[in-house]
Amino acid sequence: MNKVVANADEAIKGIESGMTLMLGGFGLCGIPENCIAALVRKGVNNLTCISNNAGVDDFGIGLMLQQKQVKKMISSYVGENAEFERQLLSGELEVELIPQGTLATRCMASGYGMPAVYLLAGVGTEVAEGKEVRNFNGKDYLLEYAFDSDFAIVKAWKGDAQGNLIYKDTARNFNPMMAMAGKITIAEVEELVPVGELHPNEIHTPGIYVHRIFQGKDYEKRIEQRTTRKK
Amino acid sequence: MALNKEQIAQRIAKELQNGFYVNLGIGIPTLVANYIPEGVNVVLQSENGLLGMGPFPFEGEEDADLINAGKQTITTLPGSAFFDSAMSFGMIRAGKVDLTVLGAMEVADNGDIANWKIPGKMVKGMGGAMDLVAAAKNIIVAMQHTNPKGESKLLPKCSLPLTGVKCVKKVVTDLGVFDITTDGFRCLEYAPGVTIDEIKAKTAGRLVIADDVKEMVF
């Protein structure tokens, strides 16, 4: 089985305007940089993007916002982006804010084949408006539905032609559950290694969830908050 | 003298117990890590996927793949573990995290908290705050007692959209330490030089003063 494609442009074939995409990453950590650049080149628009954050003005999903490719963002925190704010206030962009754990779990539910889950976050707040509430063991929970997405785009550290993936450090974040949730899942990796090189014990995402994989290039891996101490 | 931010963090650090798994929010809560008492071993959870968060890296050793929930570069410690976001909030939801410390715009005397949205202003999102407050066993709020206009942030009812209901257990402000009880805010300690009258004047919610109320010791 060989799921390898040549590059990001080939990997995003079939992504059309109006589709719903999941994009992995937390802040700028573990984002699919190559595929975002390819989506900007392709110029698809009216996209609904499910991603924890919306990038910064000149990087990550911010690059797609600059080109007005995003119709709706589904995120937990969108703080670091002036263009995002401008489009939101002018009504060009819709945003649905979801508690971070609920966002992760709605992706997870999708990848586990569960249509919905009952979750605690947001009970008694405006997040609960319009949602079914059910009491279990004396506590109220909200019914939250699994996300439906056309494509999931994730970034991993290492991967092989079978689609097996290993993530690095906290760049794992939303990538594994989004990889599991895509109808079609695209993985870009820093190192595409020969099949057999990744130890089966160490694989985070089994290749069954991944449809296309490619060796990414020119990773910038920007740091949002560079904090250090002196030696 | 009212406490400064470092002192609020220092006071909260005394609540840490050996063996606790702790999630520290952004702002004053982050500073708590600098004052963990000697002999107390805690494991810091960062909700973007790390248990065993270490200090900031040395200059030149920053790694873009290793950040905390505030997107700051950090390090690991011996015994650290990485995991994905679903598992991270799974452990929070399942009550495995012993203590959550977070900031707030308002706290009500029944334990309601508001810290994510001001109507009319750009809404940035709740991040993981709603998940944390809904599930953590023990929630301590670190905040100033009053807002920049001098109005009390300890209220009978939150005026801002809620983050969570009846969840805060304790509030540490620049003026004192308060438990949330069925009688409202119970003042256990006051900051050095702060009077009970000042606390009464600046607390809008129901307030009771503990019989054994005492001055905070550092």
mmCIF file of N, CA, C and O in Angstrom, chain A residues 5-15 33-43 151 186 188 212 214-217:
data_model
loop_
_atom_site.group_PDB
_atom_site.id
_atom_site.type_symbol
_atom_site.label_atom_id
_atom_site.label_comp_id
_atom_site.label_asym_id
_atom_site.label_seq_id
_atom_site.Cartn_x
_atom_site.Cartn_y
_atom_site.Cartn_z
ATOM 1 N N VAL A 5 2.083 10.917 -1.941
ATOM 2 C CA VAL A 5 1.898 11.828 -3.075
ATOM 3 C C VAL A 5 3.126 12.740 -3.144
ATOM 4 O O VAL A 5 3.896 12.831 -2.182
ATOM 5 N N ALA A 6 3.280 13.406 -4.282
ATOM 6 C CA ALA A 6 4.529 14.128 -4.520
ATOM 7 C C ALA A 6 4.704 15.349 -3.630
ATOM 8 O O ALA A 6 5.795 15.622 -3.118
ATOM 9 N N ASN A 7 3.616 16.071 -3.446
ATOM 10 C CA ASN A 7 3.762 17.342 -2.725
ATOM 11 C C ASN A 7 2.404 17.823 -2.223
ATOM 12 O O ASN A 7 1.375 17.159 -2.431
ATOM 13 N N ALA A 8 2.408 18.991 -1.630
ATOM 14 C CA ALA A 8 1.185 19.531 -1.026
ATOM 15 C C ALA A 8 0.109 19.796 -2.073
ATOM 16 O O ALA A 8 -1.079 19.551 -1.832
ATOM 17 N N ASP A 9 0.528 20.304 -3.239
ATOM 18 C CA ASP A 9 -0.469 20.624 -4.275
ATOM 19 C C ASP A 9 -1.217 19.374 -4.719
ATOM 20 O O ASP A 9 -2.422 19.399 -4.940
ATOM 21 N N GLU A 10 -0.488 18.273 -4.833
ATOM 22 C CA GLU A 10 -1.127 17.015 -5.205
ATOM 23 C C GLU A 10 -1.989 16.489 -4.049
ATOM 24 O O GLU A 10 -3.075 15.952 -4.256
ATOM 25 N N ALA A 11 -1.474 16.686 -2.836
ATOM 26 C CA ALA A 11 -2.187 16.164 -1.661
ATOM 27 C C ALA A 11 -3.559 16.794 -1.488
ATOM 28 O O ALA A 11 -4.492 16.129 -1.024
ATOM 29 N N ILE A 12 -3.697 18.069 -1.864
ATOM 30 C CA ILE A 12 -4.984 18.748 -1.614
ATOM 31 C C ILE A 12 -5.947 18.644 -2.797
ATOM 32 O O ILE A 12 -6.981 19.315 -2.820
ATOM 33 N N LYS A 13 -5.608 17.810 -3.765
ATOM 34 C CA LYS A 13 -6.522 17.595 -4.904
ATOM 35 C C LYS A 13 -7.892 17.174 -4.394
ATOM 36 O O LYS A 13 -7.995 16.330 -3.515
ATOM 37 N N GLY A 14 -8.918 17.768 -4.967
ATOM 38 C CA GLY A 14 -10.273 17.412 -4.546
ATOM 39 C C GLY A 14 -10.844 18.358 -3.512
ATOM 40 O O GLY A 14 -12.032 18.325 -3.224
ATOM 41 N N ILE A 15 -9.999 19.198 -2.922
ATOM 42 C CA ILE A 15 -10.546 20.201 -1.996
ATOM 43 C C ILE A 15 -11.145 21.328 -2.833
ATOM 44 O O ILE A 15 -10.471 21.941 -3.655
ATOM 45 N N GLU A 33 1.882 23.386 7.584
ATOM 46 C CA GLU A 33 2.350 24.590 6.881
ATOM 47 C C GLU A 33 2.297 24.432 5.361
ATOM 48 O O GLU A 33 1.881 25.350 4.650
ATOM 49 N N ASN A 34 2.735 23.265 4.873
ATOM 50 C CA ASN A 34 2.808 23.061 3.422
ATOM 51 C C ASN A 34 1.420 23.067 2.782
ATOM 52 O O ASN A 34 1.208 23.660 1.732
ATOM 53 N N CYS A 35 0.475 22.402 3.422
ATOM 54 C CA CYS A 35 -0.877 22.324 2.854
ATOM 55 C C CYS A 35 -1.581 23.678 2.920
ATOM 56 O O CYS A 35 -2.344 24.021 2.015
ATOM 57 N N ILE A 36 -1.334 24.432 3.982
ATOM 58 C CA ILE A 36 -1.937 25.771 4.063
ATOM 59 C C ILE A 36 -1.426 26.620 2.893
ATOM 60 O O ILE A 36 -2.201 27.283 2.195
ATOM 61 N N ALA A 37 -0.122 26.556 2.646
ATOM 62 C CA ALA A 37 0.449 27.310 1.513
ATOM 63 C C ALA A 37 -0.182 26.852 0.194
ATOM 64 O O ALA A 37 -0.488 27.673 -0.679
ATOM 65 N N ALA A 38 -0.401 25.548 0.064
ATOM 66 C CA ALA A 38 -0.994 25.017 -1.173
ATOM 67 C C ALA A 38 -2.447 25.465 -1.328
ATOM 68 O O ALA A 38 -2.899 25.753 -2.442
ATOM 69 N N LEU A 39 -3.171 25.522 -0.211
ATOM 70 C CA LEU A 39 -4.568 25.985 -0.267
ATOM 71 C C LEU A 39 -4.625 27.449 -0.684
ATOM 72 O O LEU A 39 -5.516 27.866 -1.428
ATOM 73 N N VAL A 40 -3.651 28.230 -0.213
ATOM 74 C CA VAL A 40 -3.589 29.643 -0.606
ATOM 75 C C VAL A 40 -3.308 29.731 -2.113
ATOM 76 O O VAL A 40 -3.962 30.485 -2.837
ATOM 77 N N ARG A 41 -2.369 28.910 -2.590
ATOM 78 C CA ARG A 41 -2.061 28.899 -4.035
ATOM 79 C C ARG A 41 -3.276 28.489 -4.861
ATOM 80 O O ARG A 41 -3.560 29.049 -5.905
ATOM 81 N N LYS A 42 -3.995 27.502 -4.371
ATOM 82 C CA LYS A 42 -5.140 26.982 -5.121
ATOM 83 C C LYS A 42 -6.291 27.980 -5.161
ATOM 84 O O LYS A 42 -7.066 28.005 -6.114
ATOM 85 N N GLY A 43 -6.391 28.789 -4.092
ATOM 86 C CA GLY A 43 -7.390 29.852 -4.091
ATOM 87 C C GLY A 43 -8.812 29.409 -3.810
ATOM 88 O O GLY A 43 -9.754 30.151 -4.068
ATOM 89 N N PHE A 151 -12.297 17.029 4.506
ATOM 90 C CA PHE A 151 -10.877 16.682 4.557
ATOM 91 C C PHE A 151 -10.322 17.025 5.941
ATOM 92 O O PHE A 151 -10.719 18.034 6.532
ATOM 93 N N ILE A 186 -5.199 13.968 4.988
ATOM 94 C CA ILE A 186 -3.913 14.272 4.370
ATOM 95 C C ILE A 186 -2.903 14.503 5.491
ATOM 96 O O ILE A 186 -3.165 15.287 6.401
ATOM 97 N N GLU A 188 1.045 15.682 6.269
ATOM 98 C CA GLU A 188 2.357 16.130 5.824
ATOM 99 C C GLU A 188 3.339 15.855 6.950
ATOM 100 O O GLU A 188 3.006 16.032 8.130
ATOM 101 N N ARG A 212 -3.526 10.158 2.271
ATOM 102 C CA ARG A 212 -2.442 10.714 1.458
ATOM 103 C C ARG A 212 -1.357 11.216 2.399
ATOM 104 O O ARG A 212 -1.655 11.826 3.435
ATOM 105 N N PHE A 214 2.771 13.006 2.418
ATOM 106 C CA PHE A 214 3.919 13.506 1.653
ATOM 107 C C PHE A 214 4.958 14.115 2.573
ATOM 108 O O PHE A 214 4.666 14.510 3.691
ATOM 109 N N GLN A 215 6.163 14.116 2.032
ATOM 110 C CA GLN A 215 7.290 14.720 2.732
ATOM 111 C C GLN A 215 7.172 16.241 2.579
ATOM 112 O O GLN A 215 7.250 16.768 1.467
ATOM 113 N N GLY A 216 6.954 16.939 3.699
ATOM 114 C CA GLY A 216 6.879 18.393 3.649
ATOM 115 C C GLY A 216 8.263 19.002 3.496
ATOM 116 O O GLY A 216 9.273 18.307 3.579
ATOM 117 N N LYS A 217 8.279 20.310 3.241
ATOM 118 C CA LYS A 217 9.589 20.962 3.097
ATOM 119 C C LYS A 217 9.540 22.384 3.634
ATOM 120 O O LYS A 217 8.458 22.950 3.853
#
